[in-house]
């Protein structure tokens, strides 16, 4: 990717993010069991999450932050370790809000 196309894709992402609000619940709607993640060979969530909410830790675990989740379900779909991800929709009135126009 060239510097110009990279800059354009960053701008496009920023433009898209400007249309999104997050009504953050105090309760996480997705939890990740970092102990289960330690044995993961794919780490598919790292690249699959469009919001980049999964991060590796220095000790081989996974740090997950639920606040800016798009609720797309991709992490749950790509995860190959049963029990690593517990996924629910946020409580009523919370979560991502996509604005139009
Ligand atoms: S959440 Fe799933 S895909 Fe991601 S590191 Fe853990 S086990 Fe692997
Ligand atoms: S539901 Fe989508 S946005 Fe939310 S953590 Fe999973 S992949 Fe990322």
Coordinates of N, CA, C and O and ligand atoms in Angstrom, one line a residue:
X1 N 0.9 -1.2 0.0 CA 0.0 0.0 0.0 C 0.9 1.3 0.0 O 1.9 1.3 0.8
X2 N 0.6 2.2 -0.9 CA 1.4 3.4 -0.9 C 1.1 4.3 0.2 O 0.0 4.1 0.9
X3 N 1.9 5.4 0.5 CA 1.6 6.3 1.6 C 0.3 7.0 1.3 O -0.5 7.2 2.3
X4 N 0.1 7.4 0.0 CA -1.2 8.1 -0.3 C -2.4 7.2 -0.1 O -3.4 7.6 0.6
X5 N -2.4 6.0 -0.6 CA -3.5 5.1 -0.4 C -3.7 4.8 1.1 O -4.9 4.6 1.5
X6 N -2.6 4.6 1.8 CA -2.8 4.4 3.2 C -3.4 5.5 3.9 O -4.3 5.4 4.8
X7 N -3.0 6.8 3.6 CA -3.6 8.0 4.2 C -5.1 8.0 3.8 O -5.9 8.3 4.7
X8 N -5.4 7.7 2.5 CA -6.9 7.7 2.1 C -7.7 6.7 2.9 O -8.8 7.0 3.3
X9 N -7.1 5.5 3.1 CA -7.9 4.5 3.9 C -8.0 4.9 5.3 O -9.1 4.7 5.9
X10 N -7.0 5.6 5.9 CA -7.2 6.1 7.3 C -8.2 7.2 7.3 O -9.1 7.2 8.2
X11 N -8.2 8.1 6.4 CA -9.3 9.1 6.3 C -10.6 8.5 6.2 O -11.6 8.9 6.9
X12 N -10.7 7.5 5.3 CA -12.0 6.9 5.1 C -12.5 6.2 6.4 O -13.7 6.3 6.7
X13 N -11.6 5.6 7.1 CA -11.9 4.9 8.4 C -12.4 6.0 9.4 O -13.4 5.8 10.0
X14 N -11.6 7.1 9.4 CA -12.0 8.2 10.3 C -13.4 8.8 10.0 O -14.2 9.1 10.8
X15 N -13.7 8.9 8.7 CA -15.0 9.4 8.2 C -16.1 8.4 8.7 O -17.1 8.9 9.1
X16 N -15.8 7.2 8.5 CA -16.8 6.2 8.9 C -17.0 6.2 10.4 O -18.1 6.1 10.9
X17 N -15.9 6.3 11.2 CA -16.0 6.3 12.6 C -16.8 7.5 13.1 O -17.4 7.5 14.2
X18 N -16.8 8.6 12.3 CA -17.5 9.8 12.7 C -19.0 9.6 12.7 O -19.8 10.4 13.2
X19 N -19.5 8.5 12.1 CA -20.9 8.3 12.0 C -21.3 7.2 13.1 O -22.5 6.8 13.0
X20 N -20.4 6.9 14.0 CA -20.7 5.9 14.9 C -20.6 6.4 16.4 O -19.7 7.2 16.7
X21 N -21.6 6.1 17.2 CA -21.6 6.4 18.6 C -21.6 5.1 19.4 O -22.1 4.1 18.9
X22 N -21.0 5.1 20.6 CA -21.0 3.9 21.4 C -21.7 4.3 22.8 O -21.2 5.2 23.4
X23 N -22.8 3.7 23.1 CA -23.5 3.9 24.4 C -23.0 2.8 25.3 O -23.4 1.6 25.2
X24 N -22.0 3.1 26.1 CA -21.2 2.1 26.8 C -21.9 1.6 28.0 O -22.3 2.4 28.9
X25 N -22.1 0.3 28.1 CA -22.7 -0.3 29.3 C -21.6 -0.6 30.3 O -20.4 -0.7 29.9
X26 N -21.9 -0.6 31.6 CA -20.9 -0.9 32.6 C -20.6 -2.4 32.5 O -19.6 -2.8 33.0
X27 N -21.5 -3.2 31.9 CA -21.2 -4.6 31.9 C -20.7 -5.0 30.5 O -21.3 -4.6 29.5
X28 N -19.6 -5.7 30.4 CA -19.1 -6.2 29.1 C -20.0 -7.2 28.4 O -20.4 -8.1 29.1
X29 N -20.4 -7.0 27.2 CA -21.2 -7.9 26.5 C -20.4 -9.0 25.9 O -21.0 -10.1 25.5
X30 N -19.1 -8.8 25.8 CA -18.2 -9.9 25.3 C -17.1 -10.0 26.3 O -16.5 -9.0 26.8
X31 N -16.8 -11.3 26.7 CA -15.7 -11.5 27.6 C -14.8 -12.5 26.9 O -15.2 -13.4 26.1
X32 N -13.5 -12.4 27.2 CA -12.5 -13.2 26.6 C -11.7 -13.9 27.7 O -11.2 -13.2 28.6
X33 N -11.6 -15.2 27.6 CA -10.8 -15.9 28.6 C -9.4 -16.0 28.2 O -9.0 -16.9 27.3
X34 N -8.6 -15.2 28.7 CA -7.2 -15.1 28.3 C -6.4 -16.3 28.5 O -5.5 -16.7 27.7
X35 N -6.8 -17.1 29.5 CA -6.1 -18.4 29.7 C -6.4 -19.4 28.6 O -5.5 -20.1 28.1
X36 N -7.6 -19.4 28.0 CA -7.9 -20.3 26.9 C -7.1 -19.8 25.7 O -6.6 -20.6 24.9
X37 N -6.9 -18.5 25.5 CA -6.2 -17.9 24.4 C -4.8 -18.3 24.3 O -4.2 -18.3 23.3
X38 N -4.2 -18.6 25.5 CA -2.8 -18.9 25.5 C -2.4 -20.1 24.6 O -1.3 -20.2 24.0
X39 N -3.3 -21.0 24.4 CA -3.0 -22.2 23.6 C -3.5 -22.0 22.1 O -3.4 -22.9 21.3
X40 N -4.0 -20.8 21.8 CA -4.5 -20.6 20.5 C -3.4 -20.5 19.4 O -2.4 -19.8 19.7
X41 N -3.5 -21.2 18.3 CA -2.5 -21.2 17.3 C -2.8 -20.2 16.2 O -1.9 -19.9 15.4
X42 N -4.0 -19.8 16.1 CA -4.4 -18.9 14.9 C -4.3 -17.4 15.3 O -4.0 -16.6 14.4
X43 N -4.8 -17.1 16.5 CA -4.9 -15.7 16.9 C -5.8 -14.9 15.9 O -5.5 -13.8 15.5
X44 N -6.8 -15.6 15.3 CA -7.6 -15.0 14.2 C -8.3 -13.7 14.6 O -8.5 -12.8 13.8
X45 N -8.6 -13.6 15.9 CA -9.3 -12.4 16.3 C -8.5 -11.1 16.1 O -9.1 -10.0 15.9
X46 N -7.2 -11.2 16.2 CA -6.3 -10.0 16.0 C -6.5 -9.3 14.7 O -6.5 -8.1 14.6
X47 N -6.7 -10.1 13.7 CA -6.8 -9.5 12.3 C -8.3 -9.4 11.9 O -8.7 -8.6 11.1
X48 N -9.2 -10.3 12.5 CA -10.6 -10.3 12.1 C -11.4 -9.1 12.7 O -12.3 -8.7 12.0
X49 N -11.1 -8.7 13.9 CA -11.9 -7.7 14.5 C -11.7 -6.3 13.8 O -10.6 -5.8 13.7
X50 N -12.8 -5.8 13.2 CA -12.6 -4.5 12.4 C -12.3 -3.3 13.3 O -11.8 -2.3 12.8
X51 N -12.6 -3.5 14.6 CA -12.3 -2.4 15.5 C -11.0 -2.5 16.2 O -10.6 -1.7 17.1
X52 N -10.3 -3.6 15.9 CA -9.0 -3.9 16.5 C -9.0 -3.9 18.1 O -8.2 -3.2 18.7
X53 N -10.0 -4.6 18.6 CA -10.1 -4.6 20.1 C -9.4 -5.7 20.8 O -9.4 -5.8 22.0
X54 N -8.7 -6.6 20.0 CA -7.9 -7.7 20.6 C -6.5 -7.3 20.5 O -6.0 -7.0 19.4
X55 N -5.7 -7.5 21.6 CA -4.3 -7.1 21.6 C -3.6 -8.2 22.4 O -4.1 -8.7 23.4
X56 N -2.4 -8.6 21.9 CA -1.6 -9.6 22.6 C -0.9 -8.9 23.8 O -0.5 -7.8 23.7
X57 N -0.8 -9.7 24.8 CA 0.0 -9.2 26.0 C 1.4 -9.8 26.0 O 1.6 -10.8 25.3
X58 N 2.3 -9.2 26.7 CA 3.7 -9.7 26.7 C 3.8 -11.1 27.2 O 4.8 -11.8 26.8
X59 N 2.9 -11.6 28.0 CA 3.0 -12.9 28.6 C 2.2 -14.0 27.8 O 1.9 -15.0 28.3
X60 N 1.8 -13.6 26.6 CA 1.1 -14.6 25.7 C -0.4 -14.6 25.8 O -1.0 -15.5 25.1
X61 N -1.0 -13.8 26.6 CA -2.4 -13.8 26.7 C -3.0 -12.8 25.7 O -2.4 -12.3 24.8
X62 N -4.3 -12.6 25.9 CA -5.0 -11.6 25.0 C -5.7 -10.6 25.9 O -6.4 -11.0 26.9
X63 N -5.6 -9.3 25.5 CA -6.3 -8.3 26.2 C -7.4 -7.8 25.3 O -7.2 -7.6 24.1
X64 N -8.6 -7.8 25.9 CA -9.8 -7.4 25.1 C -10.5 -6.2 25.7 O -10.7 -6.2 26.9
X65 N -11.0 -5.3 24.9 CA -11.6 -4.1 25.3 C -13.0 -4.0 24.6 O -13.0 -4.0 23.4
X66 N -14.1 -4.1 25.3 CA -15.4 -4.2 24.7 C -16.0 -2.9 24.3 O -17.0 -2.8 23.5
X67 N -15.5 -1.7 24.8 CA -16.3 -0.5 24.7 C -16.6 0.0 23.2 O -17.6 0.6 23.0
X68 N -15.7 -0.3 22.3 CA -16.0 0.2 20.9 C -16.2 -0.9 19.9 O -15.8 -0.9 18.8
X69 N -17.0 -1.8 20.4 CA -17.4 -3.0 19.6 C -18.5 -2.7 18.7 O -19.5 -2.0 19.0
X70 N -18.4 -3.2 17.4 CA -19.4 -3.0 16.4 C -20.5 -4.0 16.4 O -21.5 -3.9 15.7
X71 N -20.3 -5.0 17.3 CA -21.3 -6.1 17.5 C -21.5 -6.9 16.2 O -22.6 -7.3 15.9
X72 N -20.4 -7.0 15.4 CA -20.5 -7.8 14.2 C -20.5 -9.3 14.3 O -20.9 -10.0 13.4
X73 N -19.9 -9.8 15.4 CA -19.9 -11.2 15.7 C -18.7 -11.9 15.0 O -18.6 -13.1 15.1
X74 N -17.9 -11.2 14.3 CA -16.8 -11.8 13.6 C -15.8 -12.5 14.5 O -15.4 -13.7 14.2
X75 N -15.5 -12.0 15.6 CA -14.5 -12.6 16.6 C -15.1 -14.0 17.0 O -14.3 -15.0 17.0
X76 N -16.3 -14.1 17.3 CA -16.9 -15.3 17.7 C -16.9 -16.3 16.6 O -16.7 -17.5 16.8
X77 N -17.1 -15.8 15.4 CA -17.2 -16.7 14.2 C -15.8 -17.3 13.9 O -15.7 -18.5 13.5
X78 N -14.8 -16.5 14.0 CA -13.4 -17.0 13.6 C -12.7 -17.7 14.7 O -11.7 -18.4 14.5
X79 N -13.1 -17.5 16.0 CA -12.4 -18.1 17.1 C -12.5 -19.7 17.0 O -13.6 -20.2 16.9
X80 N -11.4 -20.3 17.1 CA -11.4 -21.8 17.0 C -11.2 -22.5 18.4 O -11.1 -23.7 18.4
X81 N -11.3 -21.7 19.5 CA -11.1 -22.3 20.8 C -12.4 -22.2 21.6 O -12.8 -21.1 22.0
X82 N -13.1 -23.3 21.8 CA -14.4 -23.2 22.5 C -14.2 -22.6 23.9 O -13.2 -23.0 24.6
X83 N -15.0 -21.7 24.3 CA -14.9 -21.1 25.6 C -14.0 -19.9 25.7 O -14.0 -19.2 26.8
X84 N -13.3 -19.6 24.7 CA -12.5 -18.4 24.7 C -13.3 -17.1 24.7 O -13.0 -16.2 25.5
X85 N -14.4 -17.1 23.9 CA -15.2 -15.9 23.8 C -16.6 -16.2 24.3 O -17.2 -17.2 23.9
X86 N -17.1 -15.3 25.2 CA -18.5 -15.4 25.5 C -19.1 -14.1 25.0 O -18.7 -13.0 25.3
X87 N -20.1 -14.3 24.1 CA -20.6 -13.2 23.3 C -22.1 -13.0 23.5 O -22.9 -14.0 23.5
X88 N -22.5 -11.8 23.8 CA -23.9 -11.4 23.9 C -24.1 -10.1 23.3 O -23.1 -9.3 23.2
X89 N -25.3 -9.7 23.0 CA -25.6 -8.3 22.7 C -25.6 -7.5 23.9 O -25.9 -8.0 25.0
X90 N -25.2 -6.2 23.8 CA -25.3 -5.3 25.0 C -26.7 -5.2 25.6 O -27.7 -5.5 24.9
X91 N -26.8 -4.8 26.8 CA -28.1 -4.6 27.5 C -28.8 -3.6 26.6 O -28.2 -2.7 26.0
X92 N -30.2 -3.6 26.7 CA -31.0 -2.7 26.0 C -30.6 -1.2 26.2 O -30.3 -0.8 27.3
X93 N -30.5 -0.5 25.0 CA -30.2 0.9 25.1 C -28.7 1.2 25.0 O -28.3 2.3 24.9
X94 N -27.9 0.1 25.1 CA -26.4 0.3 25.0 C -25.9 -0.3 23.7 O -26.6 -1.0 23.0
X95 N -24.6 0.0 23.5 CA -23.9 -0.6 22.3 C -23.7 0.4 21.2 O -23.9 1.7 21.4
X96 N -23.4 -0.1 20.0 CA -23.1 0.8 18.9 C -24.3 1.4 18.3 O -25.4 0.8 18.3
X97 N -24.2 2.6 17.9 CA -25.3 3.3 17.2 C -24.7 3.9 15.9 O -23.8 4.7 15.9
X98 N -25.3 3.5 14.7 CA -24.8 4.0 13.4 C -25.7 5.2 13.0 O -27.0 5.0 12.9
X99 N -25.1 6.3 12.9 CA -25.9 7.5 12.5 C -26.0 7.6 10.9 O -25.0 7.2 10.3
X100 N -27.0 8.1 10.4 CA -27.2 8.3 9.0 C -27.2 9.8 8.6 O -27.7 10.6 9.3
X101 N -26.5 10.1 7.5 CA -26.5 11.4 7.0 C -25.7 12.4 7.7 O -25.3 12.4 8.8
Ligands
LIG1 S1 -10.2 -15.1 21.2 FE1 -10.1 -17.1 20.0 S2 -9.0 -16.6 18.1 FE2 -8.6 -14.9 19.6 S3 -6.7 -15.6 20.6 FE3 -8.4 -16.3 21.9 S4 -8.7 -18.4 21.2 FE4 -7.5 -17.4 19.6
LIG2 S1 -18.1 -8.3 17.6 FE1 -16.9 -7.5 15.9 S2 -16.2 -5.4 16.6 FE2 -16.9 -6.5 18.4 S3 -15.1 -7.5 19.3 FE3 -16.0 -9.0 17.9 S4 -15.1 -8.7 15.9 FE4 -14.6 -6.9 17.1

